[in-house]
mmCIF file of C-alpha atoms and ligand atoms in Angstrom:
data_model
loop_
_atom_site.group_PDB
_atom_site.id
_atom_site.type_symbol
_atom_site.label_atom_id
_atom_site.label_comp_id
_atom_site.label_asym_id
_atom_site.label_seq_id
_atom_site.Cartn_x
_atom_site.Cartn_y
_atom_site.Cartn_z
ATOM 1 C CA MET A 69 45.555 96.437 96.649
ATOM 2 C CA LYS A 70 47.283 99.622 95.605
ATOM 3 C CA LYS A 71 48.070 99.678 91.876
ATOM 4 C CA ILE A 72 51.548 98.252 91.314
ATOM 5 C CA GLN A 73 54.020 100.579 89.654
ATOM 6 C CA MET A 74 57.608 100.122 88.541
ATOM 7 C CA VAL A 75 58.447 103.119 90.751
ATOM 8 C CA ASP A 76 55.954 104.790 93.098
ATOM 9 C CA LEU A 77 57.184 108.354 93.564
ATOM 10 C CA GLN A 78 53.803 109.697 94.612
ATOM 11 C CA SER A 79 53.376 107.544 97.732
ATOM 12 C CA GLN A 80 56.928 108.361 98.742
ATOM 13 C CA TYR A 81 56.232 112.087 98.312
ATOM 14 C CA TYR A 82 53.070 111.978 100.410
ATOM 15 C CA LYS A 83 55.101 110.751 103.393
ATOM 16 C CA ILE A 84 57.310 113.856 103.339
ATOM 17 C CA LYS A 85 54.880 116.222 101.627
ATOM 18 C CA ASN A 86 54.725 118.863 104.368
ATOM 19 C CA ASP A 87 58.475 119.116 104.707
ATOM 20 C CA VAL A 88 59.071 119.201 100.979
ATOM 21 C CA ASP A 89 56.282 121.686 100.278
ATOM 22 C CA ASN A 90 57.619 124.063 102.909
ATOM 23 C CA ALA A 91 61.158 123.756 101.621
ATOM 24 C CA VAL A 92 60.043 124.547 98.087
ATOM 25 C CA LEU A 93 57.913 127.504 99.204
ATOM 26 C CA ASN A 94 60.842 128.865 101.201
ATOM 27 C CA VAL A 95 62.974 128.897 98.068
ATOM 28 C CA MET A 96 60.209 130.755 96.214
ATOM 29 C CA ASP A 97 60.053 133.232 99.065
ATOM 30 C CA SER A 98 63.807 133.753 99.117
ATOM 31 C CA ALA A 99 63.909 134.115 95.313
ATOM 32 C CA ALA A 100 67.415 132.595 95.418
ATOM 33 C CA PHE A 101 66.591 130.294 92.527
ATOM 34 C CA ILE A 102 70.111 129.712 91.221
ATOM 35 C CA ASN A 103 73.207 128.920 93.293
ATOM 36 C CA GLY A 104 71.334 129.855 96.454
ATOM 37 C CA PRO A 105 72.162 128.743 99.982
ATOM 38 C CA GLU A 106 70.120 125.540 99.523
ATOM 39 C CA VAL A 107 72.569 124.334 96.892
ATOM 40 C CA LYS A 108 75.569 125.053 99.080
ATOM 41 C CA SER A 109 73.935 123.355 102.083
ATOM 42 C CA PHE A 110 73.017 120.308 100.057
ATOM 43 C CA GLN A 111 76.570 120.136 98.760
ATOM 44 C CA ASN A 112 77.948 120.204 102.314
ATOM 45 C CA GLU A 113 75.466 117.612 103.564
ATOM 46 C CA MET A 114 76.237 115.289 100.666
ATOM 47 C CA GLU A 115 79.987 115.663 101.328
ATOM 48 C CA THR A 116 79.406 114.671 104.944
ATOM 49 C CA TYR A 117 77.151 111.744 104.076
ATOM 50 C CA LEU A 118 79.557 110.320 101.507
ATOM 51 C CA ASP A 119 82.697 111.239 103.437
ATOM 52 C CA VAL A 120 84.130 112.826 100.308
ATOM 53 C CA LYS A 121 86.003 116.136 100.126
ATOM 54 C CA HIS A 122 84.148 117.662 97.206
ATOM 55 C CA VAL A 123 80.636 117.423 95.821
ATOM 56 C CA ILE A 124 80.031 119.510 92.707
ATOM 57 C CA PRO A 125 76.307 119.719 91.953
ATOM 58 C CA CYS A 126 75.250 119.930 88.309
ATOM 59 C CA ALA A 127 72.196 119.658 86.087
ATOM 60 C CA ASN A 128 71.913 115.884 85.549
ATOM 61 C CA GLY A 129 73.840 112.625 85.612
ATOM 62 C CA THR A 130 74.819 112.762 81.958
ATOM 63 C CA ASP A 131 76.335 116.229 82.391
ATOM 64 C CA ALA A 132 78.127 114.956 85.482
ATOM 65 C CA LEU A 133 79.849 112.274 83.402
ATOM 66 C CA GLN A 134 80.704 114.671 80.604
ATOM 67 C CA ILE A 135 82.090 117.319 82.963
ATOM 68 C CA ALA A 136 84.101 114.717 84.880
ATOM 69 C CA LEU A 137 85.737 113.629 81.622
ATOM 70 C CA MET A 138 86.301 117.254 80.559
ATOM 71 C CA GLY A 139 88.270 117.818 83.767
ATOM 72 C CA LEU A 140 90.797 115.122 82.884
ATOM 73 C CA ASP A 141 92.347 116.729 79.772
ATOM 74 C CA LEU A 142 91.891 113.736 77.531
ATOM 75 C CA GLN A 143 92.860 114.128 73.864
ATOM 76 C CA GLU A 144 90.773 113.339 70.809
ATOM 77 C CA GLY A 145 91.014 109.611 70.085
ATOM 78 C CA ASP A 146 92.061 108.588 73.593
ATOM 79 C CA GLU A 147 90.436 105.318 74.572
ATOM 80 C CA VAL A 148 87.965 104.968 77.414
ATOM 81 C CA ILE A 149 86.931 101.483 78.500
ATOM 82 C CA THR A 150 83.388 100.935 79.745
ATOM 83 C CA ALA A 151 80.705 98.259 79.911
ATOM 84 C CA ASP A 152 78.690 97.110 76.911
ATOM 85 C CA PHE A 153 75.735 96.570 79.253
ATOM 86 C CA THR A 154 74.714 99.926 80.737
ATOM 87 C CA PHE A 155 72.488 102.924 80.075
ATOM 88 C CA ALA A 156 73.606 104.783 76.943
ATOM 89 C CA ALA A 157 74.558 108.007 78.754
ATOM 90 C CA THR A 158 77.795 106.404 79.919
ATOM 91 C CA VAL A 159 79.052 105.910 76.382
ATOM 92 C CA GLU A 160 77.304 108.948 74.888
ATOM 93 C CA VAL A 161 79.545 111.415 76.730
ATOM 94 C CA ILE A 162 82.680 109.598 75.544
ATOM 95 C CA HIS A 163 81.562 110.160 71.960
ATOM 96 C CA LEU A 164 80.463 113.759 72.559
ATOM 97 C CA LEU A 165 84.023 114.550 73.625
ATOM 98 C CA LYS A 166 85.460 112.820 70.529
ATOM 99 C CA LEU A 167 87.089 110.136 72.615
ATOM 100 C CA LYS A 168 86.981 106.488 71.588
ATOM 101 C CA SER A 169 84.774 104.165 73.581
ATOM 102 C CA VAL A 170 86.001 100.623 74.047
ATOM 103 C CA LEU A 171 83.085 98.474 75.186
ATOM 104 C CA VAL A 172 83.745 95.275 77.091
ATOM 105 C CA ASP A 173 81.712 92.426 78.525
ATOM 106 C CA VAL A 174 80.264 92.275 82.043
ATOM 107 C CA ASP A 175 80.183 89.520 84.650
ATOM 108 C CA TYR A 176 77.151 87.280 84.349
ATOM 109 C CA ASP A 177 76.378 87.210 88.068
ATOM 110 C CA THR A 178 76.805 90.864 89.079
ATOM 111 C CA PHE A 179 76.096 92.603 85.737
ATOM 112 C CA THR A 180 79.150 94.824 86.413
ATOM 113 C CA ILE A 181 82.131 95.315 84.099
ATOM 114 C CA SER A 182 84.427 92.304 83.764
ATOM 115 C CA THR A 183 87.892 93.058 85.088
ATOM 116 C CA ASP A 184 89.398 90.299 82.915
ATOM 117 C CA GLN A 185 87.913 91.989 79.867
ATOM 118 C CA ILE A 186 89.229 95.390 80.989
ATOM 119 C CA ARG A 187 92.736 93.929 81.093
ATOM 120 C CA LYS A 188 92.360 92.490 77.604
ATOM 121 C CA ALA A 189 91.108 95.793 76.193
ATOM 122 C CA ILE A 190 93.981 97.973 77.383
ATOM 123 C CA THR A 191 96.163 99.488 74.641
ATOM 124 C CA PRO A 192 98.783 102.257 74.694
ATOM 125 C CA LYS A 193 95.943 104.699 73.919
ATOM 126 C CA THR A 194 93.786 103.709 76.906
ATOM 127 C CA LYS A 195 93.431 106.638 79.284
ATOM 128 C CA ALA A 196 90.426 105.881 81.471
ATOM 129 C CA ILE A 197 87.979 103.272 82.723
ATOM 130 C CA ILE A 198 84.331 104.025 83.529
ATOM 131 C CA PRO A 199 82.922 101.286 85.748
ATOM 132 C CA VAL A 200 79.152 101.517 86.221
ATOM 133 C CA HIS A 201 77.733 100.471 89.592
ATOM 134 C CA ILE A 202 74.827 98.981 87.743
ATOM 135 C CA PHE A 203 71.441 98.223 89.336
ATOM 136 C CA GLY A 204 72.689 99.364 92.761
ATOM 137 C CA GLN A 205 75.828 97.365 93.399
ATOM 138 C CA CYS A 206 79.479 98.394 93.130
ATOM 139 C CA ALA A 207 81.695 97.055 90.387
ATOM 140 C CA ASN A 208 84.828 95.259 91.588
ATOM 141 C CA MET A 209 86.607 98.497 92.474
ATOM 142 C CA GLU A 210 89.563 96.928 94.240
ATOM 143 C CA GLU A 211 90.577 95.110 91.085
ATOM 144 C CA ILE A 212 89.710 98.062 88.816
ATOM 145 C CA LEU A 213 91.808 100.477 90.901
ATOM 146 C CA LYS A 214 94.693 97.979 90.782
ATOM 147 C CA ILE A 215 94.494 97.781 86.991
ATOM 148 C CA ALA A 216 94.285 101.577 86.775
ATOM 149 C CA GLU A 217 97.373 102.001 88.918
ATOM 150 C CA GLU A 218 99.353 99.461 86.912
ATOM 151 C CA HIS A 219 98.510 101.254 83.663
ATOM 152 C CA ASN A 220 98.272 104.818 84.924
ATOM 153 C CA LEU A 221 94.589 105.249 84.026
ATOM 154 C CA PHE A 222 91.867 107.511 85.347
ATOM 155 C CA VAL A 223 88.817 105.831 86.861
ATOM 156 C CA ILE A 224 85.436 107.562 86.643
ATOM 157 C CA GLU A 225 82.700 105.817 88.616
ATOM 158 C CA ASP A 226 79.261 106.128 87.042
ATOM 159 C CA ASN A 227 77.287 105.975 90.254
ATOM 160 C CA ALA A 228 73.893 107.028 88.902
ATOM 161 C CA GLN A 229 72.350 103.789 90.186
ATOM 162 C CA ALA A 230 74.114 103.006 93.467
ATOM 163 C CA ILE A 231 74.138 106.069 95.701
ATOM 164 C CA GLY A 232 74.482 104.921 99.302
ATOM 165 C CA SER A 233 76.043 101.587 98.402
ATOM 166 C CA GLN A 234 79.355 100.766 100.087
ATOM 167 C CA PHE A 235 82.411 98.833 98.969
ATOM 168 C CA THR A 236 84.583 96.891 101.412
ATOM 169 C CA PHE A 237 88.252 96.555 100.432
ATOM 170 C CA SER A 238 90.298 93.523 101.465
ATOM 171 C CA ASP A 239 92.092 95.618 104.112
ATOM 172 C CA GLY A 240 88.720 96.327 105.740
ATOM 173 C CA ASN A 241 88.466 99.903 104.443
ATOM 174 C CA ILE A 242 84.883 100.798 103.514
ATOM 175 C CA ARG A 243 84.053 103.531 100.979
ATOM 176 C CA PHE A 244 80.854 104.856 99.469
ATOM 177 C CA ALA A 245 80.156 104.171 95.802
ATOM 178 C CA GLY A 246 81.313 107.119 93.711
ATOM 179 C CA THR A 247 84.112 108.175 96.067
ATOM 180 C CA MET A 248 86.765 105.520 95.484
ATOM 181 C CA SER A 249 88.442 106.740 92.337
ATOM 182 C CA THR A 250 89.655 109.825 90.467
ATOM 183 C CA VAL A 251 86.115 111.102 90.184
ATOM 184 C CA GLY A 252 82.563 109.788 90.562
ATOM 185 C CA THR A 253 79.227 110.955 89.224
ATOM 186 C CA THR A 254 75.579 110.525 90.071
ATOM 187 C CA SER A 255 72.101 111.413 88.877
ATOM 188 C CA PHE A 256 69.155 112.714 90.891
ATOM 189 C CA PHE A 257 66.649 111.796 88.166
ATOM 190 C CA PRO A 258 63.341 111.222 90.034
ATOM 191 C CA SER A 259 63.413 107.423 89.824
ATOM 192 C CA LYS A 260 67.017 107.062 91.038
ATOM 193 C CA ASN A 261 67.593 105.984 94.648
ATOM 194 C CA LEU A 262 68.078 109.629 95.665
ATOM 195 C CA GLY A 263 65.791 111.385 93.214
ATOM 196 C CA CYS A 264 64.734 115.020 93.066
ATOM 197 C CA TYR A 265 61.551 116.314 91.391
ATOM 198 C CA GLY A 266 63.113 117.194 88.077
ATOM 199 C CA ASP A 267 66.661 116.831 86.763
ATOM 200 C CA GLY A 268 69.781 116.954 88.880
ATOM 201 C CA GLY A 269 73.229 115.443 89.221
ATOM 202 C CA ALA A 270 76.536 115.701 91.026
ATOM 203 C CA ILE A 271 80.239 114.955 90.718
ATOM 204 C CA PHE A 272 82.393 113.651 93.584
ATOM 205 C CA THR A 273 86.146 113.849 94.077
ATOM 206 C CA ASN A 274 88.739 113.910 96.857
ATOM 207 C CA ASN A 275 91.197 115.797 94.626
ATOM 208 C CA ASP A 276 91.271 119.539 95.437
ATOM 209 C CA GLU A 277 92.770 120.605 92.133
ATOM 210 C CA LEU A 278 90.304 118.574 90.086
ATOM 211 C CA ALA A 279 87.402 119.902 92.186
ATOM 212 C CA HIS A 280 88.461 123.492 91.457
ATOM 213 C CA ARG A 281 88.674 122.669 87.770
ATOM 214 C CA LEU A 282 85.245 121.010 87.716
ATOM 215 C CA ARG A 283 83.616 123.962 89.523
ATOM 216 C CA GLY A 284 84.939 126.167 86.738
ATOM 217 C CA ILE A 285 83.801 123.872 83.941
ATOM 218 C CA VAL A 286 80.207 123.684 85.226
ATOM 219 C CA ASN A 287 80.188 127.491 85.198
ATOM 220 C CA HIS A 288 81.225 128.421 81.630
ATOM 221 C CA GLY A 289 84.919 127.760 82.260
ATOM 222 C CA MET A 290 84.892 130.754 84.578
ATOM 223 C CA TYR A 291 87.253 130.803 87.570
ATOM 224 C CA GLU A 292 87.076 134.533 88.109
ATOM 225 C CA ARG A 293 83.888 136.364 87.243
ATOM 226 C CA TYR A 294 83.759 137.132 83.501
ATOM 227 C CA TYR A 295 87.203 135.679 82.846
ATOM 228 C CA HIS A 296 86.783 132.502 80.814
ATOM 229 C CA ASP A 297 89.894 130.332 80.918
ATOM 230 C CA GLU A 298 88.498 127.414 78.984
ATOM 231 C CA VAL A 299 85.380 126.283 77.163
ATOM 232 C CA GLY A 300 82.973 125.066 79.820
ATOM 233 C CA VAL A 301 79.274 124.337 80.033
ATOM 234 C CA ASN A 302 76.306 125.686 81.943
ATOM 235 C CA SER A 303 75.217 122.905 84.259
ATOM 236 C CA ARG A 304 73.555 123.770 87.563
ATOM 237 C CA LEU A 305 71.422 122.054 90.161
ATOM 238 C CA ASP A 306 68.656 124.567 90.827
ATOM 239 C CA SER A 307 67.792 125.682 94.348
ATOM 240 C CA ILE A 308 64.344 124.089 94.405
ATOM 241 C CA GLN A 309 65.799 120.698 93.555
ATOM 242 C CA ALA A 310 68.540 121.158 96.152
ATOM 243 C CA ALA A 311 65.927 122.020 98.799
ATOM 244 C CA ILE A 312 63.988 118.841 97.936
ATOM 245 C CA LEU A 313 67.160 116.740 98.007
ATOM 246 C CA ARG A 314 68.003 118.145 101.459
ATOM 247 C CA LYS A 315 64.707 116.702 102.694
ATOM 248 C CA LYS A 316 65.332 113.343 101.033
ATOM 249 C CA LEU A 317 69.025 112.766 101.822
ATOM 250 C CA PRO A 318 68.354 112.021 105.528
ATOM 251 C CA ASN A 319 65.993 109.262 104.345
ATOM 252 C CA LEU A 320 68.394 107.727 101.839
ATOM 253 C CA ASP A 321 69.574 104.910 104.111
ATOM 254 C CA SER A 322 66.028 103.965 105.109
ATOM 255 C CA TYR A 323 64.944 104.184 101.445
ATOM 256 C CA ASN A 324 67.740 101.789 100.528
ATOM 257 C CA ASP A 325 66.766 99.509 103.435
ATOM 258 C CA ALA A 326 63.184 99.410 102.139
ATOM 259 C CA ARG A 327 64.471 98.403 98.707
ATOM 260 C CA ARG A 328 66.633 95.681 100.243
ATOM 261 C CA LYS A 329 63.643 94.382 102.192
ATOM 262 C CA ALA A 330 61.628 94.086 98.998
ATOM 263 C CA ALA A 331 64.622 92.337 97.394
ATOM 264 C CA ASP A 332 64.784 89.898 100.309
ATOM 265 C CA TYR A 333 61.119 89.047 99.755
ATOM 266 C CA TYR A 334 61.736 88.448 96.049
ATOM 267 C CA ASP A 335 64.876 86.384 96.739
ATOM 268 C CA GLU A 336 63.045 84.122 99.131
ATOM 269 C CA ALA A 337 60.028 83.641 96.872
ATOM 270 C CA PHE A 338 62.166 82.662 93.873
ATOM 271 C CA ALA A 339 64.805 80.616 95.693
ATOM 272 C CA GLY A 340 64.977 77.108 94.366
ATOM 273 C CA ASN A 341 63.120 77.780 91.110
ATOM 274 C CA GLU A 342 65.401 76.190 88.548
ATOM 275 C CA ASN A 343 64.495 78.653 85.799
ATOM 276 C CA ILE A 344 64.937 81.829 87.796
ATOM 277 C CA LEU A 345 68.270 83.274 88.850
ATOM 278 C CA THR A 346 67.974 86.016 91.463
ATOM 279 C CA PRO A 347 70.530 88.860 91.470
ATOM 280 C CA LYS A 348 73.792 87.949 93.130
ATOM 281 C CA ARG A 349 74.951 90.066 96.034
ATOM 282 C CA ALA A 350 78.692 90.457 95.764
ATOM 283 C CA GLU A 351 80.621 89.913 98.993
ATOM 284 C CA TYR A 352 82.541 93.195 98.556
ATOM 285 C CA SER A 353 79.555 95.530 98.052
ATOM 286 C CA THR A 354 76.279 96.331 99.716
ATOM 287 C CA HIS A 355 73.372 96.358 97.281
ATOM 288 C CA VAL A 356 70.895 99.251 97.139
ATOM 289 C CA PHE A 357 68.697 97.633 94.474
ATOM 290 C CA HIS A 358 68.119 100.459 92.062
ATOM 291 C CA GLN A 359 66.710 97.579 90.042
ATOM 292 C CA TYR A 360 65.768 94.043 91.033
ATOM 293 C CA THR A 361 66.736 92.057 87.979
ATOM 294 C CA LEU A 362 66.043 88.386 87.420
ATOM 295 C CA ARG A 363 67.586 86.132 84.809
ATOM 296 C CA ILE A 364 64.993 83.830 83.229
ATOM 297 C CA LEU A 365 66.584 80.596 82.022
ATOM 298 C CA ASN A 366 63.753 78.833 80.156
ATOM 299 C CA GLY A 367 63.898 81.144 77.136
ATOM 300 C CA LYS A 368 60.484 82.640 77.914
ATOM 301 C CA ARG A 369 61.479 86.029 79.293
ATOM 302 C CA ASN A 370 59.401 87.980 76.753
ATOM 303 C CA GLU A 371 56.346 85.784 77.373
ATOM 304 C CA LEU A 372 56.781 86.350 81.103
ATOM 305 C CA GLN A 373 56.807 90.094 80.581
ATOM 306 C CA LYS A 374 53.620 89.853 78.523
ATOM 307 C CA PHE A 375 51.957 87.666 81.149
ATOM 308 C CA LEU A 376 52.873 90.118 83.901
ATOM 309 C CA THR A 377 51.528 93.045 81.874
ATOM 310 C CA GLU A 378 48.208 91.211 81.554
ATOM 311 C CA LYS A 379 48.208 90.850 85.332
ATOM 312 C CA GLU A 380 48.949 94.568 85.672
ATOM 313 C CA VAL A 381 52.422 93.967 87.010
ATOM 314 C CA PRO A 382 54.845 96.266 85.200
ATOM 315 C CA ALA A 383 58.236 94.746 84.383
ATOM 316 C CA MET A 384 61.018 96.215 82.288
ATOM 317 C CA ILE A 385 63.887 94.931 80.182
ATOM 318 C CA TYR A 386 67.027 96.816 81.234
ATOM 319 C CA TYR A 387 68.700 96.645 78.724
ATOM 320 C CA PRO A 388 67.388 95.088 75.512
ATOM 321 C CA VAL A 389 70.254 96.018 73.137
ATOM 322 C CA ALA A 390 74.026 95.926 73.623
ATOM 323 C CA LEU A 391 75.622 99.339 73.245
ATOM 324 C CA ARG A 392 78.101 97.941 70.724
ATOM 325 C CA LYS A 393 75.145 97.112 68.448
ATOM 326 C CA GLN A 394 73.403 100.469 68.780
ATOM 327 C CA LYS A 395 73.438 102.565 65.622
ATOM 328 C CA ALA A 396 75.067 105.503 67.371
ATOM 329 C CA TYR A 397 77.841 103.529 69.046
ATOM 330 C CA PHE A 398 78.354 100.618 66.668
ATOM 331 C CA GLN A 399 81.636 98.852 67.310
ATOM 332 C CA GLU A 400 83.034 95.990 65.225
ATOM 333 C CA SER A 401 83.257 93.148 67.689
ATOM 334 C CA ASN A 402 83.663 89.444 68.086
ATOM 335 C CA ASP A 403 80.508 88.137 69.774
ATOM 336 C CA ALA A 404 82.630 85.504 71.520
ATOM 337 C CA ASP A 405 84.024 88.353 73.661
ATOM 338 C CA PHE A 406 80.529 89.338 74.818
ATOM 339 C CA VAL A 407 78.918 86.070 75.852
ATOM 340 C CA ASN A 408 77.642 87.402 79.174
ATOM 341 C CA THR A 409 76.167 90.616 77.815
ATOM 342 C CA ASP A 410 74.484 88.741 74.993
ATOM 343 C CA LYS A 411 73.022 86.157 77.372
ATOM 344 C CA LEU A 412 71.766 88.880 79.713
ATOM 345 C CA LEU A 413 70.027 90.773 76.900
ATOM 346 C CA ASP A 414 67.842 87.693 76.376
ATOM 347 C CA GLN A 415 67.360 86.747 80.022
ATOM 348 C CA VAL A 416 66.989 89.856 82.168
ATOM 349 C CA ILE A 417 63.735 91.230 83.479
ATOM 350 C CA SER A 418 63.456 93.884 86.190
ATOM 351 C CA LEU A 419 60.536 93.706 88.604
ATOM 352 C CA PRO A 420 58.873 96.657 90.366
ATOM 353 C CA MET A 421 61.371 98.106 92.830
ATOM 354 C CA HIS A 422 60.874 101.140 95.016
ATOM 355 C CA THR A 423 60.553 102.232 98.620
ATOM 356 C CA GLU A 424 56.784 101.840 98.916
ATOM 357 C CA LEU A 425 56.154 98.194 97.976
ATOM 358 C CA ASP A 426 53.986 96.461 100.558
ATOM 359 C CA GLU A 427 53.698 92.772 101.296
ATOM 360 C CA GLU A 428 50.385 92.394 99.530
ATOM 361 C CA GLN A 429 51.902 93.773 96.349
ATOM 362 C CA LEU A 430 55.069 91.695 96.694
ATOM 363 C CA LYS A 431 53.001 88.556 97.156
ATOM 364 C CA TYR A 432 50.886 89.380 94.118
ATOM 365 C CA ILE A 433 53.997 90.017 91.988
ATOM 366 C CA THR A 434 55.871 86.893 93.058
ATOM 367 C CA ASP A 435 52.742 84.723 92.754
ATOM 368 C CA ALA A 436 52.264 85.998 89.204
ATOM 369 C CA VAL A 437 55.872 85.258 88.237
ATOM 370 C CA LEU A 438 55.730 81.781 89.778
ATOM 371 C CA GLU A 439 52.357 81.036 88.166
ATOM 372 C CA PHE A 440 53.847 81.737 84.742
ATOM 373 C CA MET A 441 57.028 79.795 85.423
ATOM 374 C CA ALA A 442 55.015 76.725 86.496
ATOM 375 C CA LYS A 443 53.080 76.665 83.199
HETATM 376 C C1 LIG B 580 70.373 107.588 84.837
HETATM 377 C C2 LIG B 580 71.743 107.257 84.405
HETATM 378 C C3 LIG B 580 72.609 108.221 83.849
HETATM 379 C C4 LIG B 580 72.158 109.576 83.429
HETATM 380 O O1 LIG B 580 71.559 110.360 84.373
HETATM 381 P P1 LIG B 580 70.582 111.563 83.906
HETATM 382 O O2 LIG B 580 70.407 112.347 85.162
HETATM 383 O O3 LIG B 580 69.333 110.958 83.410
HETATM 384 O O4 LIG B 580 71.311 112.345 82.872
HETATM 385 C C5 LIG B 580 73.908 107.842 83.570
HETATM 386 N N1 LIG B 580 74.345 106.594 83.787
HETATM 387 C C6 LIG B 580 73.552 105.640 84.297
HETATM 388 C C7 LIG B 580 74.105 104.274 84.527
HETATM 389 C C8 LIG B 580 72.226 105.932 84.610
HETATM 390 O O5 LIG B 580 71.442 104.951 85.097
#
């Protein structure tokens, strides 16, 4: 059996090695390393895939979030509501811009931000909501967009984990994750569902004016060469990464299908085990399984992780600490408002999930989990 990894980027690369190698060598040959035609082509192809008017490539997913917020003219102290249970980058950028993060609980079944808790957290200073499409599934965007409209708030979708996932609205309208709100962001970090071979990111919007603004911000606040209208940043997707992404984007749907197939295998193997809850698939969103995350109900999650490690099955705890309890983002809070997050911190364990898992590996992984749970 091939060694089991949390993410197997090498096997995936070998399947497209010729194409990718040629694309990279062509960039070297052209010497158009920055803002070359590959970046522009990737931008256009991503716009077509997502059916969104504007894709603004940038250096990574954290920059994408920061730049998206910079484009909205928020004032120091304005409040931004986001989930207590997410990767730290989401809240980091709020603090970098001297805004106030307001962390709220998530839903126990979908791990996404609780819309009831968003409503409770709104104050006159609230200016924006950042839902995170965590683990590969959309947050409840219909409800979030309704709340935003009622209170005149911006919505920034952190779509680092759910590229290619789709949300179905109650009127039948279907939209890609990251394209439903004011602005959306993603990351092309290698292990993400659409990963490049280094750092990369992008911002999505259907708003022409905002797109123009964001293209200036990523480029030193420059709208006309050497005229700097505002303080911007330097955040670029380089041409080599764009060339690699152009080879991977056409495979994104089949990559996500492969992840879903692995998830189906896991679901079936664990169905009916009273101490294992498999991830819920919300009726309004497709799931692209950036992570496959179980909830372990017998209180032995850490022992399970240790057991799996001994069996050479990697498994990770995403995430072990609530953001509101992190030193950097500490927020006075009433634990009674965070029952789901706090339960999840003790129960979640993510199993290997990538495009290259074969049945022999899946059987070995599920057998190992079930062996421990039967002890
Ligand atoms: C990965 C990730 C980011 C940051 O992306 P980078 O490209 O690593 O900067 C932001 N938010 C979430 C939810 C992520 O998973």
